[in-house]
Short mmCIF file of C-alpha atoms in Angstrom, two decimals:
data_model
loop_
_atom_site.label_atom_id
_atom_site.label_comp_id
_atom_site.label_asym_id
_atom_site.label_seq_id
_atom_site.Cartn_x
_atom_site.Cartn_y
_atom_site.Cartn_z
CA UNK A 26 -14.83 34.54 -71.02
CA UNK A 27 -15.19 31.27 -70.01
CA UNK A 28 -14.18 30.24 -66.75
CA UNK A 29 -12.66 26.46 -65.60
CA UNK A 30 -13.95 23.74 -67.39
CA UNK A 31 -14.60 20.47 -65.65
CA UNK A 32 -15.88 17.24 -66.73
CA UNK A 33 -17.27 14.75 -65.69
CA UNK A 34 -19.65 16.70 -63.30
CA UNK A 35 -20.84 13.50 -61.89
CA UNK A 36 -19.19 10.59 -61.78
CA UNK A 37 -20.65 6.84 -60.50
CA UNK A 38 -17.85 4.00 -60.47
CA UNK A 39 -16.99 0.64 -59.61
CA UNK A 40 -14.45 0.23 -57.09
CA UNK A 41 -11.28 -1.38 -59.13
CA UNK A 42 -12.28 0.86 -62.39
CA UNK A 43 -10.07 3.87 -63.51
CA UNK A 44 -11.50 6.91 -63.21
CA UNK A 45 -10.05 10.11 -65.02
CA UNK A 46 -11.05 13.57 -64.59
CA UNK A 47 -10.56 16.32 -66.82
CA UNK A 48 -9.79 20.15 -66.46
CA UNK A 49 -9.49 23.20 -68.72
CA UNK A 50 -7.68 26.24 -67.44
CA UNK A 51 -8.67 29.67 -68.30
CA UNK A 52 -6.77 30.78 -71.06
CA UNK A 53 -3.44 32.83 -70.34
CA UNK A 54 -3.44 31.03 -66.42
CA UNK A 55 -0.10 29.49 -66.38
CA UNK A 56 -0.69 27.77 -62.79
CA UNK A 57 -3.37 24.63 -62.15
CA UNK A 58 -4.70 23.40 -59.07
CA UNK A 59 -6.17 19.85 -58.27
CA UNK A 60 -8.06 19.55 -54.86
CA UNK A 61 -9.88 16.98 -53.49
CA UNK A 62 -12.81 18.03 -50.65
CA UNK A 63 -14.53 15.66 -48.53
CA UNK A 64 -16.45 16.67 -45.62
CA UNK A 65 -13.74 15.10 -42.84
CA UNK A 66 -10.76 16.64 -44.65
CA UNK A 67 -12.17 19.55 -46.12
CA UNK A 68 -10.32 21.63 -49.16
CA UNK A 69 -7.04 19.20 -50.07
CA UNK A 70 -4.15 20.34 -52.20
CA UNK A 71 -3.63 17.21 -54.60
CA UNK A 72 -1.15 18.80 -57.14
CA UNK A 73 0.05 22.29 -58.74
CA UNK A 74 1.54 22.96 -62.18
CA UNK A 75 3.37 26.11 -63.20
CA UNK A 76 4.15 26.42 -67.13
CA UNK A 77 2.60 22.55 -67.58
CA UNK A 78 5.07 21.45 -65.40
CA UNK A 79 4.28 19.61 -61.93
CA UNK A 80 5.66 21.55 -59.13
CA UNK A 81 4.55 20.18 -55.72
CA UNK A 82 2.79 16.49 -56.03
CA UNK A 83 2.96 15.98 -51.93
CA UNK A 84 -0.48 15.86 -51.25
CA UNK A 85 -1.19 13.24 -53.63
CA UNK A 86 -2.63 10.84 -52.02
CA UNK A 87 -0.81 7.66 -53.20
CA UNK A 88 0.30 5.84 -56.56
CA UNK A 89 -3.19 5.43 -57.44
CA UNK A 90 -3.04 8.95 -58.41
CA UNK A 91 -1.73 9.91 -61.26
CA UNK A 92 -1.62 13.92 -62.89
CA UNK A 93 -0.52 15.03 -66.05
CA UNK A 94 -0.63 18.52 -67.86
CA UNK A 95 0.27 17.68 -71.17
CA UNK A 96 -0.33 21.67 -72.59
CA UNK A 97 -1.46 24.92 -71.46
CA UNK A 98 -5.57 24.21 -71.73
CA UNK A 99 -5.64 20.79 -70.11
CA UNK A 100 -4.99 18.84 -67.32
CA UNK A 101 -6.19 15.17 -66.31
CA UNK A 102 -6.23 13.56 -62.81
CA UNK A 103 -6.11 9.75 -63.14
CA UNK A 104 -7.70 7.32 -60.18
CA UNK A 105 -6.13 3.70 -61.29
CA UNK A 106 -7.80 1.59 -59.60
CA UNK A 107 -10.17 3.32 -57.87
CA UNK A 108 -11.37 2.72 -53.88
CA UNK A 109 -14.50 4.13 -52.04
CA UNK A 110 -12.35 6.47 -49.59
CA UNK A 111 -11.85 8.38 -52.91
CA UNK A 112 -15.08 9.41 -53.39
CA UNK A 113 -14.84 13.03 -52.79
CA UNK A 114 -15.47 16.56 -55.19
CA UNK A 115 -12.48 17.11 -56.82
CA UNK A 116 -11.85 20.39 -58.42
CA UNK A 117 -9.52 21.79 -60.40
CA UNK A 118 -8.39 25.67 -60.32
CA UNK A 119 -6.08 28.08 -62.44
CA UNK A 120 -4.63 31.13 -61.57
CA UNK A 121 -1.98 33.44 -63.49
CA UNK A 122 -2.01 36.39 -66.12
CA UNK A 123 -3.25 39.60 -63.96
CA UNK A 124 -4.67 37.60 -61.83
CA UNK A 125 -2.47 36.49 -60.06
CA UNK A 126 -3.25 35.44 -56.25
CA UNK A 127 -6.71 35.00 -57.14
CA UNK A 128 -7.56 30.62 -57.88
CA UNK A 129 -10.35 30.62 -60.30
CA UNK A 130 -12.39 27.43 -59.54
CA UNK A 131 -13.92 25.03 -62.25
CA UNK A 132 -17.57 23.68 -60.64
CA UNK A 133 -16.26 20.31 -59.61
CA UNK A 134 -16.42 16.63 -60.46
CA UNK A 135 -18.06 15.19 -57.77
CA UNK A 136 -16.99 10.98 -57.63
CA UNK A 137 -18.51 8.27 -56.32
CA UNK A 138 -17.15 4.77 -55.42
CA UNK A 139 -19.11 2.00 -54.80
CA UNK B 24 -0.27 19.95 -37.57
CA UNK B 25 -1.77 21.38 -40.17
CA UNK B 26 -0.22 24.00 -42.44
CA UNK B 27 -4.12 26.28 -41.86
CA UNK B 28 -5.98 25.81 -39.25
CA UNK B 29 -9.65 27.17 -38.70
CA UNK B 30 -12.37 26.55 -36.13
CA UNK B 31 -15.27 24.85 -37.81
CA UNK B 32 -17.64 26.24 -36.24
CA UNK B 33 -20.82 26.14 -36.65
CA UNK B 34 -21.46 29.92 -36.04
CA UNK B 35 -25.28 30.48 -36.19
CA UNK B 36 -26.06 33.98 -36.03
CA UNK B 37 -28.96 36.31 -35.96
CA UNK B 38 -29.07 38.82 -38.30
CA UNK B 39 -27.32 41.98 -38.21
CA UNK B 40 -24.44 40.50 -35.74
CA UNK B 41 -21.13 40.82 -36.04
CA UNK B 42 -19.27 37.58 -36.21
CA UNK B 43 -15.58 37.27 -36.42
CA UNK B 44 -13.63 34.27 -37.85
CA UNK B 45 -9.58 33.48 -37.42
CA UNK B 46 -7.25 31.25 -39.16
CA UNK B 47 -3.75 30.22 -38.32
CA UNK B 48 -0.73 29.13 -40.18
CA UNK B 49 2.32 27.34 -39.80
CA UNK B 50 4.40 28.34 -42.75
CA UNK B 51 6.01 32.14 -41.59
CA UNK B 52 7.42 32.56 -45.07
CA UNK B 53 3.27 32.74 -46.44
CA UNK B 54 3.68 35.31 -48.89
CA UNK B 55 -0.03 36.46 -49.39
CA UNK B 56 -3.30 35.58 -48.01
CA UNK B 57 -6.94 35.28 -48.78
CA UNK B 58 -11.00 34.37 -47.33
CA UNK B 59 -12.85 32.94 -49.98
CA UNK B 60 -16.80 31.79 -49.74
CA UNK B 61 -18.09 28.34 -50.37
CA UNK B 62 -21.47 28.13 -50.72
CA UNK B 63 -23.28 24.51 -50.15
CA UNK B 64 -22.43 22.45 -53.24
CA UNK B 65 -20.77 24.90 -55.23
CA UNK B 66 -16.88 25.84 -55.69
CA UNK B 67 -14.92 28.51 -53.65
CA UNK B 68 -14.62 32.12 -55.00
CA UNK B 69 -12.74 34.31 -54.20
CA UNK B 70 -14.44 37.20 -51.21
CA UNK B 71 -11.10 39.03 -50.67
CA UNK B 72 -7.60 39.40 -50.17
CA UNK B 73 -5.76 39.86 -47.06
CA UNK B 74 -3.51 42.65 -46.82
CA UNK B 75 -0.30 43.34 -44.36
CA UNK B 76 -2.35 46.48 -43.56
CA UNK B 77 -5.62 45.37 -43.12
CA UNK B 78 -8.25 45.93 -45.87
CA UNK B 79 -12.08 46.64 -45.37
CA UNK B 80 -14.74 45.99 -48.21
CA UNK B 81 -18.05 47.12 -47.68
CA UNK B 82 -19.57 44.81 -44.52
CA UNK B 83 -16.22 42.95 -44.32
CA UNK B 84 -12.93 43.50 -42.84
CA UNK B 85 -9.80 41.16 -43.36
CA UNK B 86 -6.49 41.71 -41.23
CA UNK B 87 -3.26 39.83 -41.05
CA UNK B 88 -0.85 39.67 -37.94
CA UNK B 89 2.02 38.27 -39.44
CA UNK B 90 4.03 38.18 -35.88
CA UNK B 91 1.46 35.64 -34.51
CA UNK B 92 0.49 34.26 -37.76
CA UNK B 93 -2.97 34.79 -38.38
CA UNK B 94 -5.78 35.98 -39.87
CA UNK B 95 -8.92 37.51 -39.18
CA UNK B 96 -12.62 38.09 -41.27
CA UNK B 97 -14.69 40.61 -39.68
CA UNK B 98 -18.17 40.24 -40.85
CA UNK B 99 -20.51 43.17 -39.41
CA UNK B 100 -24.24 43.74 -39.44
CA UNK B 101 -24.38 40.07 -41.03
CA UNK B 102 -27.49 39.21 -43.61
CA UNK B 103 -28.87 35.82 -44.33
CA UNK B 104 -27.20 35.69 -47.70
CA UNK B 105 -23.85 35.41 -45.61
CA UNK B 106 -24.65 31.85 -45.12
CA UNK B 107 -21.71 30.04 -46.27
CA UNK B 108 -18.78 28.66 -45.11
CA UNK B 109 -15.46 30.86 -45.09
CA UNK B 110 -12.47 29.46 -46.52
CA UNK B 111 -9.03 31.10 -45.21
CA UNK B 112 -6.13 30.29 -47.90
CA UNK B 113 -2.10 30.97 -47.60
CA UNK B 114 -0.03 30.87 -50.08
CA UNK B 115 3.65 29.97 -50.38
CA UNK B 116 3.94 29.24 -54.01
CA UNK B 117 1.30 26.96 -53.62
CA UNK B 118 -2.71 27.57 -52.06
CA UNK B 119 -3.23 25.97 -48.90
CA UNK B 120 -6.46 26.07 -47.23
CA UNK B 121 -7.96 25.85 -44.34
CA UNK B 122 -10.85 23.87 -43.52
CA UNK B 123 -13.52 26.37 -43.77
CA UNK B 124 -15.88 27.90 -41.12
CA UNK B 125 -19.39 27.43 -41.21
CA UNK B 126 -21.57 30.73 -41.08
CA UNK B 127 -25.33 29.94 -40.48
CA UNK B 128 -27.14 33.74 -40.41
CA UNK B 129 -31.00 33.34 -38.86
CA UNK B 130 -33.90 35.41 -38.82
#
């Protein structure tokens, strides 16, 4: 089966440009993760969605982050514009099915800003 | 303060020690709890859950104190390929983590 999908891996921007990252969930997973991981503040909980729907959006960092979860299999996390304090690994995790408790990580998009 | 809280570490080890890690947490209303591994540039997964009993896999023993509101990763007889750093995550309808300890296991 495949696992989390992530893309971009790698990511080199401008700072003002938009940035978007994207996520697949595993299938049947009806919960998505977005972190953020730098090495000061470690493992950040951007956003959560249960069911496609955005439950908890309190750790997003401010309006220049944007998250949508338009269906069950994807998931984008939107930088508009972008700054170099966002530069960070972001990834994106699913949980759900009989599973449950256990967060499934994609491999990460790891962004730079200059 | 933050919701999980973890000493940083570094731990650097010799091999075969026994190395113990904690994590606090603010939230009493946590509803389950787990350590997961990080190693360097690669996502977390998942090493194991946290029971209200205490649970033991293999080399590694997780326990939960829910009156004091922590938890603990026993590592015994440690091996190089232990190297990582240890994430400890609670979860109240959402996954909070902690900010991981660094495990360094030498020769």
């Amino acid at each position: 089966d495949a696992g989390v999908i992530q893309s971009p891996r790698h990511e080199v921007t401008e700072m003002g440009q938009e940035v978007t990252l994207r996520c697949k969930p595993i299938s049947g997973h009806n919960s998505l993760f977005w972190y953020r991981q730098t090495m000061m503040r470690g493992l950040e909980l951007l956003i959560y969605f249960n069911n496609n729907v955005p439950i908890d959006d309190s750790g997003m960092p401010e309006d220049r982050f944007s998250a949508k979860m338009p269906n069950a299999s994807f998931s984008t996390l939107k930088i508009q514009p972008s700054e170099p304090r966002d530069s960070a690994v972001y990834f994106c995790a699913s949980t759900g099915g009989k599973n449950t408790g256990e967060l499934f990580f994609g491999e990460g998009s790891r962004l730079t800003v200059l | 303060r933050k919701e999980v809280e973890q000493d940083p570490g570094p731990f650097n080890v010799p091999e075969g020690a026994t190395v113990a890690f904690n994590c606090t947490y603010s939230n009493s209303a946590s509803q389950s709890f787990f350590w997961y591994r990080q190693d360097c540039r690669k996502e977390p997964k998942l090493l194991m859950s946290v029971y209200s009993s205490g649970n033991e896999d293999g080399r590694f023993t997780a326990q939960l104190n829910r009156a004091s509101q922590y938890i603990s990763l026993l590592i015994r007889d440690s091996k190089l390929s232990d190297s990582a750093t240890y994430l400890c995550v609670v979860n109240y309808n959402d996954m909070r983590f902690g900010a991981g300890t660094r495990l360094t296991v030498k020769p």
